[in-house]
Amino acid sequence: MKRITQIAILFIAISLINSVSGSAQNNLEEALAKAKLENKHVFVNFSGSDWCRSCILLKKTILSSHEFAQFADKELIILNVDFPRLKKNKLSDEQTSINEKLAAQYNPNGQFPTILLFDSEANVLGKTGYKSISPAEYVQHIQSFIQ
């Protein structure tokens, strides 16, 4: 019975990750157009997904949570700007170039994780990163940029 519970929890966690990343974009212009169409904000996540401890914690504790997934589904278009180091996680040359241009413009100091919240007109509403708080508190923190 314990094994079945563990499998069910794993399935739910994978589903939540897919639901958040399912709305993820990889191009700012596309994300902004989608945000405008859907009346949402763009959540830009500058991340080192396979080497940055705080980035990994942010994804594991906040971005993969049910609370954040529900909020993101209603309010956000997610734009992941990732800089993985491991060969197995290497991005295409095209995506790497797109990410480098975004980083040069919006994260020139290379701080990871850096979260930017844009309105659909590409105005930066707020900047943050990882915080050791609950998913609900993180959602409130992001919402404070919108109000």
PDB file of C-alpha atoms in Angstrom:
ATOM      1  CA  MET A   1       0.000   0.000   0.000  1.00  0.00           C
ATOM      2  CA  LYS A   2       2.855   2.366   0.822  1.00  0.00           C
ATOM      3  CA  ARG A   3       4.367   1.742  -2.633  1.00  0.00           C
ATOM      4  CA  ILE A   4       1.065   2.609  -4.354  1.00  0.00           C
ATOM      5  CA  THR A   5       0.885   5.875  -2.398  1.00  0.00           C
ATOM      6  CA  GLN A   6       4.447   6.741  -3.418  1.00  0.00           C
ATOM      7  CA  ILE A   7       3.655   6.046  -7.083  1.00  0.00           C
ATOM      8  CA  ALA A   8       0.493   8.168  -6.883  1.00  0.00           C
ATOM      9  CA  ILE A   9       2.432  11.080  -5.349  1.00  0.00           C
ATOM     10  CA  LEU A  10       5.091  10.789  -8.055  1.00  0.00           C
ATOM     11  CA  PHE A  11       2.415  10.800 -10.781  1.00  0.00           C
ATOM     12  CA  ILE A  12       0.776  13.909  -9.298  1.00  0.00           C
ATOM     13  CA  ALA A  13       4.143  15.700  -9.065  1.00  0.00           C
ATOM     14  CA  ILE A  14       4.966  14.901 -12.698  1.00  0.00           C
ATOM     15  CA  SER A  15       1.524  16.083 -13.776  1.00  0.00           C
ATOM     16  CA  LEU A  16       2.007  19.387 -11.947  1.00  0.00           C
ATOM     17  CA  ILE A  17       5.417  19.922 -13.513  1.00  0.00           C
ATOM     18  CA  ASN A  18       3.971  19.237 -16.948  1.00  0.00           C
ATOM     19  CA  SER A  19       1.035  21.566 -16.353  1.00  0.00           C
ATOM     20  CA  VAL A  20       3.360  24.446 -15.479  1.00  0.00           C
ATOM     21  CA  SER A  21       5.823  23.719 -18.255  1.00  0.00           C
ATOM     22  CA  GLY A  22       2.998  22.997 -20.685  1.00  0.00           C
ATOM     23  CA  SER A  23       2.225  26.711 -20.818  1.00  0.00           C
ATOM     24  CA  ALA A  24       5.911  27.594 -21.000  1.00  0.00           C
ATOM     25  CA  GLN A  25       7.269  29.552 -23.918  1.00  0.00           C
ATOM     26  CA  ASN A  26      10.825  29.823 -25.183  1.00  0.00           C
ATOM     27  CA  ASN A  27      10.626  33.171 -26.991  1.00  0.00           C
ATOM     28  CA  LEU A  28       9.782  36.526 -25.401  1.00  0.00           C
ATOM     29  CA  GLU A  29       7.876  37.888 -28.399  1.00  0.00           C
ATOM     30  CA  GLU A  30       5.678  34.780 -28.525  1.00  0.00           C
ATOM     31  CA  ALA A  31       5.129  34.918 -24.766  1.00  0.00           C
ATOM     32  CA  LEU A  32       4.150  38.595 -24.917  1.00  0.00           C
ATOM     33  CA  ALA A  33       1.746  37.961 -27.805  1.00  0.00           C
ATOM     34  CA  LYS A  34       0.151  35.082 -25.930  1.00  0.00           C
ATOM     35  CA  ALA A  35      -0.059  37.199 -22.756  1.00  0.00           C
ATOM     36  CA  LYS A  36      -1.794  39.972 -24.653  1.00  0.00           C
ATOM     37  CA  LEU A  37      -4.227  37.514 -26.259  1.00  0.00           C
ATOM     38  CA  GLU A  38      -5.024  35.798 -22.952  1.00  0.00           C
ATOM     39  CA  ASN A  39      -4.839  38.922 -20.747  1.00  0.00           C
ATOM     40  CA  LYS A  40      -1.990  37.495 -18.648  1.00  0.00           C
ATOM     41  CA  HIS A  41       1.457  38.498 -17.440  1.00  0.00           C
ATOM     42  CA  VAL A  42       4.775  36.997 -18.520  1.00  0.00           C
ATOM     43  CA  PHE A  43       6.818  35.268 -15.818  1.00  0.00           C
ATOM     44  CA  VAL A  44      10.434  35.110 -17.024  1.00  0.00           C
ATOM     45  CA  ASN A  45      12.602  32.581 -15.206  1.00  0.00           C
ATOM     46  CA  PHE A  46      16.365  32.961 -15.752  1.00  0.00           C
ATOM     47  CA  SER A  47      17.666  29.637 -14.536  1.00  0.00           C
ATOM     48  CA  GLY A  48      20.621  27.307 -14.441  1.00  0.00           C
ATOM     49  CA  SER A  49      18.384  24.265 -14.225  1.00  0.00           C
ATOM     50  CA  ASP A  50      21.072  21.637 -13.737  1.00  0.00           C
ATOM     51  CA  TRP A  51      23.724  23.463 -11.705  1.00  0.00           C
ATOM     52  CA  CYS A  52      22.176  26.364  -9.758  1.00  0.00           C
ATOM     53  CA  ARG A  53      21.092  25.131  -6.315  1.00  0.00           C
ATOM     54  CA  SER A  54      18.627  27.987  -5.758  1.00  0.00           C
ATOM     55  CA  CYS A  55      17.151  27.466  -9.245  1.00  0.00           C
ATOM     56  CA  ILE A  56      16.621  23.790  -8.506  1.00  0.00           C
ATOM     57  CA  LEU A  57      15.039  24.632  -5.124  1.00  0.00           C
ATOM     58  CA  LEU A  58      12.774  27.243  -6.744  1.00  0.00           C
ATOM     59  CA  LYS A  59      11.521  24.717  -9.270  1.00  0.00           C
ATOM     60  CA  LYS A  60      11.167  21.913  -6.719  1.00  0.00           C
ATOM     61  CA  THR A  61       9.513  23.857  -3.888  1.00  0.00           C
ATOM     62  CA  ILE A  62       7.602  26.634  -5.663  1.00  0.00           C
ATOM     63  CA  LEU A  63       7.203  26.265  -9.422  1.00  0.00           C
ATOM     64  CA  SER A  64       6.223  22.590  -9.216  1.00  0.00           C
ATOM     65  CA  SER A  65       3.679  23.173  -6.465  1.00  0.00           C
ATOM     66  CA  HIS A  66      -0.058  22.870  -6.935  1.00  0.00           C
ATOM     67  CA  GLU A  67      -0.605  26.425  -5.661  1.00  0.00           C
ATOM     68  CA  PHE A  68       1.788  27.959  -8.151  1.00  0.00           C
ATOM     69  CA  ALA A  69       0.489  25.798 -11.017  1.00  0.00           C
ATOM     70  CA  GLN A  70      -3.075  26.978 -10.383  1.00  0.00           C
ATOM     71  CA  PHE A  71      -1.989  30.619 -10.210  1.00  0.00           C
ATOM     72  CA  ALA A  72       0.198  30.329 -13.312  1.00  0.00           C
ATOM     73  CA  ASP A  73      -2.568  28.682 -15.297  1.00  0.00           C
ATOM     74  CA  LYS A  74      -4.882  31.636 -14.646  1.00  0.00           C
ATOM     75  CA  GLU A  75      -2.455  34.572 -14.593  1.00  0.00           C
ATOM     76  CA  LEU A  76       0.891  33.815 -16.237  1.00  0.00           C
ATOM     77  CA  ILE A  77       2.679  32.859 -19.385  1.00  0.00           C
ATOM     78  CA  ILE A  78       5.918  31.185 -18.329  1.00  0.00           C
ATOM     79  CA  LEU A  79       9.115  31.974 -20.221  1.00  0.00           C
ATOM     80  CA  ASN A  80      12.022  29.766 -19.226  1.00  0.00           C
ATOM     81  CA  VAL A  81      15.415  31.256 -20.039  1.00  0.00           C
ATOM     82  CA  ASP A  82      17.650  28.360 -19.107  1.00  0.00           C
ATOM     83  CA  PHE A  83      21.425  28.036 -19.095  1.00  0.00           C
ATOM     84  CA  PRO A  84      22.126  24.350 -18.428  1.00  0.00           C
ATOM     85  CA  ARG A  85      25.731  23.168 -18.198  1.00  0.00           C
ATOM     86  CA  LEU A  86      25.408  19.410 -18.553  1.00  0.00           C
ATOM     87  CA  LYS A  87      25.830  18.055 -22.057  1.00  0.00           C
ATOM     88  CA  LYS A  88      22.670  15.939 -21.763  1.00  0.00           C
ATOM     89  CA  ASN A  89      20.606  19.102 -21.094  1.00  0.00           C
ATOM     90  CA  LYS A  90      22.182  21.178 -23.863  1.00  0.00           C
ATOM     91  CA  LEU A  91      19.770  23.466 -25.680  1.00  0.00           C
ATOM     92  CA  SER A  92      19.732  23.976 -29.419  1.00  0.00           C
ATOM     93  CA  ASP A  93      22.116  26.613 -30.761  1.00  0.00           C
ATOM     94  CA  GLU A  94      19.090  28.706 -31.742  1.00  0.00           C
ATOM     95  CA  GLN A  95      17.576  28.553 -28.235  1.00  0.00           C
ATOM     96  CA  THR A  96      20.954  29.255 -26.630  1.00  0.00           C
ATOM     97  CA  SER A  97      21.296  32.362 -28.801  1.00  0.00           C
ATOM     98  CA  ILE A  98      17.771  33.538 -27.883  1.00  0.00           C
ATOM     99  CA  ASN A  99      18.507  33.005 -24.183  1.00  0.00           C
ATOM    100  CA  GLU A 100      21.846  34.812 -24.369  1.00  0.00           C
ATOM    101  CA  LYS A 101      20.216  37.852 -26.000  1.00  0.00           C
ATOM    102  CA  LEU A 102      17.516  37.938 -23.311  1.00  0.00           C
ATOM    103  CA  ALA A 103      20.136  37.632 -20.590  1.00  0.00           C
ATOM    104  CA  ALA A 104      22.210  40.443 -22.082  1.00  0.00           C
ATOM    105  CA  GLN A 105      19.168  42.703 -22.005  1.00  0.00           C
ATOM    106  CA  TYR A 106      17.387  41.648 -18.803  1.00  0.00           C
ATOM    107  CA  ASN A 107      19.938  39.785 -16.653  1.00  0.00           C
ATOM    108  CA  PRO A 108      23.332  41.271 -17.566  1.00  0.00           C
ATOM    109  CA  ASN A 109      24.906  40.405 -14.203  1.00  0.00           C
ATOM    110  CA  GLY A 110      24.064  36.716 -14.639  1.00  0.00           C
ATOM    111  CA  GLN A 111      22.228  36.307 -11.343  1.00  0.00           C
ATOM    112  CA  PHE A 112      20.414  32.979 -11.009  1.00  0.00           C
ATOM    113  CA  PRO A 113      17.628  32.510 -10.460  1.00  0.00           C
ATOM    114  CA  THR A 114      16.225  35.819 -11.583  1.00  0.00           C
ATOM    115  CA  ILE A 115      12.488  36.141 -12.042  1.00  0.00           C
ATOM    116  CA  LEU A 116      11.035  39.063 -13.989  1.00  0.00           C
ATOM    117  CA  LEU A 117       7.355  39.787 -14.315  1.00  0.00           C
ATOM    118  CA  PHE A 118       6.281  41.605 -17.486  1.00  0.00           C
ATOM    119  CA  ASP A 119       2.956  42.985 -18.565  1.00  0.00           C
ATOM    120  CA  SER A 120       1.880  42.180 -22.125  1.00  0.00           C
ATOM    121  CA  GLU A 121       3.524  45.403 -23.356  1.00  0.00           C
ATOM    122  CA  ALA A 122       6.991  44.227 -22.200  1.00  0.00           C
ATOM    123  CA  ASN A 123       7.099  46.559 -19.198  1.00  0.00           C
ATOM    124  CA  VAL A 124       8.967  45.017 -16.271  1.00  0.00           C
ATOM    125  CA  LEU A 125       6.609  45.040 -13.285  1.00  0.00           C
ATOM    126  CA  GLY A 126       8.938  43.360 -10.805  1.00  0.00           C
ATOM    127  CA  LYS A 127      12.123  41.425 -10.220  1.00  0.00           C
ATOM    128  CA  THR A 128      12.753  38.680  -7.691  1.00  0.00           C
ATOM    129  CA  GLY A 129      14.410  35.307  -7.260  1.00  0.00           C
ATOM    130  CA  TYR A 130      14.240  32.310  -4.990  1.00  0.00           C
ATOM    131  CA  LYS A 131      12.750  32.867  -1.557  1.00  0.00           C
ATOM    132  CA  SER A 132      12.507  30.249   1.153  1.00  0.00           C
ATOM    133  CA  ILE A 133       8.766  30.719   1.639  1.00  0.00           C
ATOM    134  CA  SER A 134       5.682  28.623   1.000  1.00  0.00           C
ATOM    135  CA  PRO A 135       4.222  28.370  -2.499  1.00  0.00           C
ATOM    136  CA  ALA A 136       1.182  30.371  -1.367  1.00  0.00           C
ATOM    137  CA  GLU A 137       3.440  33.139  -0.031  1.00  0.00           C
ATOM    138  CA  TYR A 138       5.416  33.115  -3.280  1.00  0.00           C
ATOM    139  CA  VAL A 139       2.213  33.496  -5.274  1.00  0.00           C
ATOM    140  CA  GLN A 140       1.299  36.479  -3.082  1.00  0.00           C
ATOM    141  CA  HIS A 141       4.778  37.897  -3.639  1.00  0.00           C
ATOM    142  CA  ILE A 142       4.364  37.664  -7.432  1.00  0.00           C
ATOM    143  CA  GLN A 143       0.839  39.086  -7.200  1.00  0.00           C
ATOM    144  CA  SER A 144       2.233  42.123  -5.358  1.00  0.00           C
ATOM    145  CA  PHE A 145       3.967  43.144  -8.610  1.00  0.00           C
ATOM    146  CA  ILE A 146       0.678  43.086 -10.494  1.00  0.00           C
ATOM    147  CA  GLN A 147      -1.380  45.224  -8.130  1.00  0.00           C
TER     148      GLN A 147
END
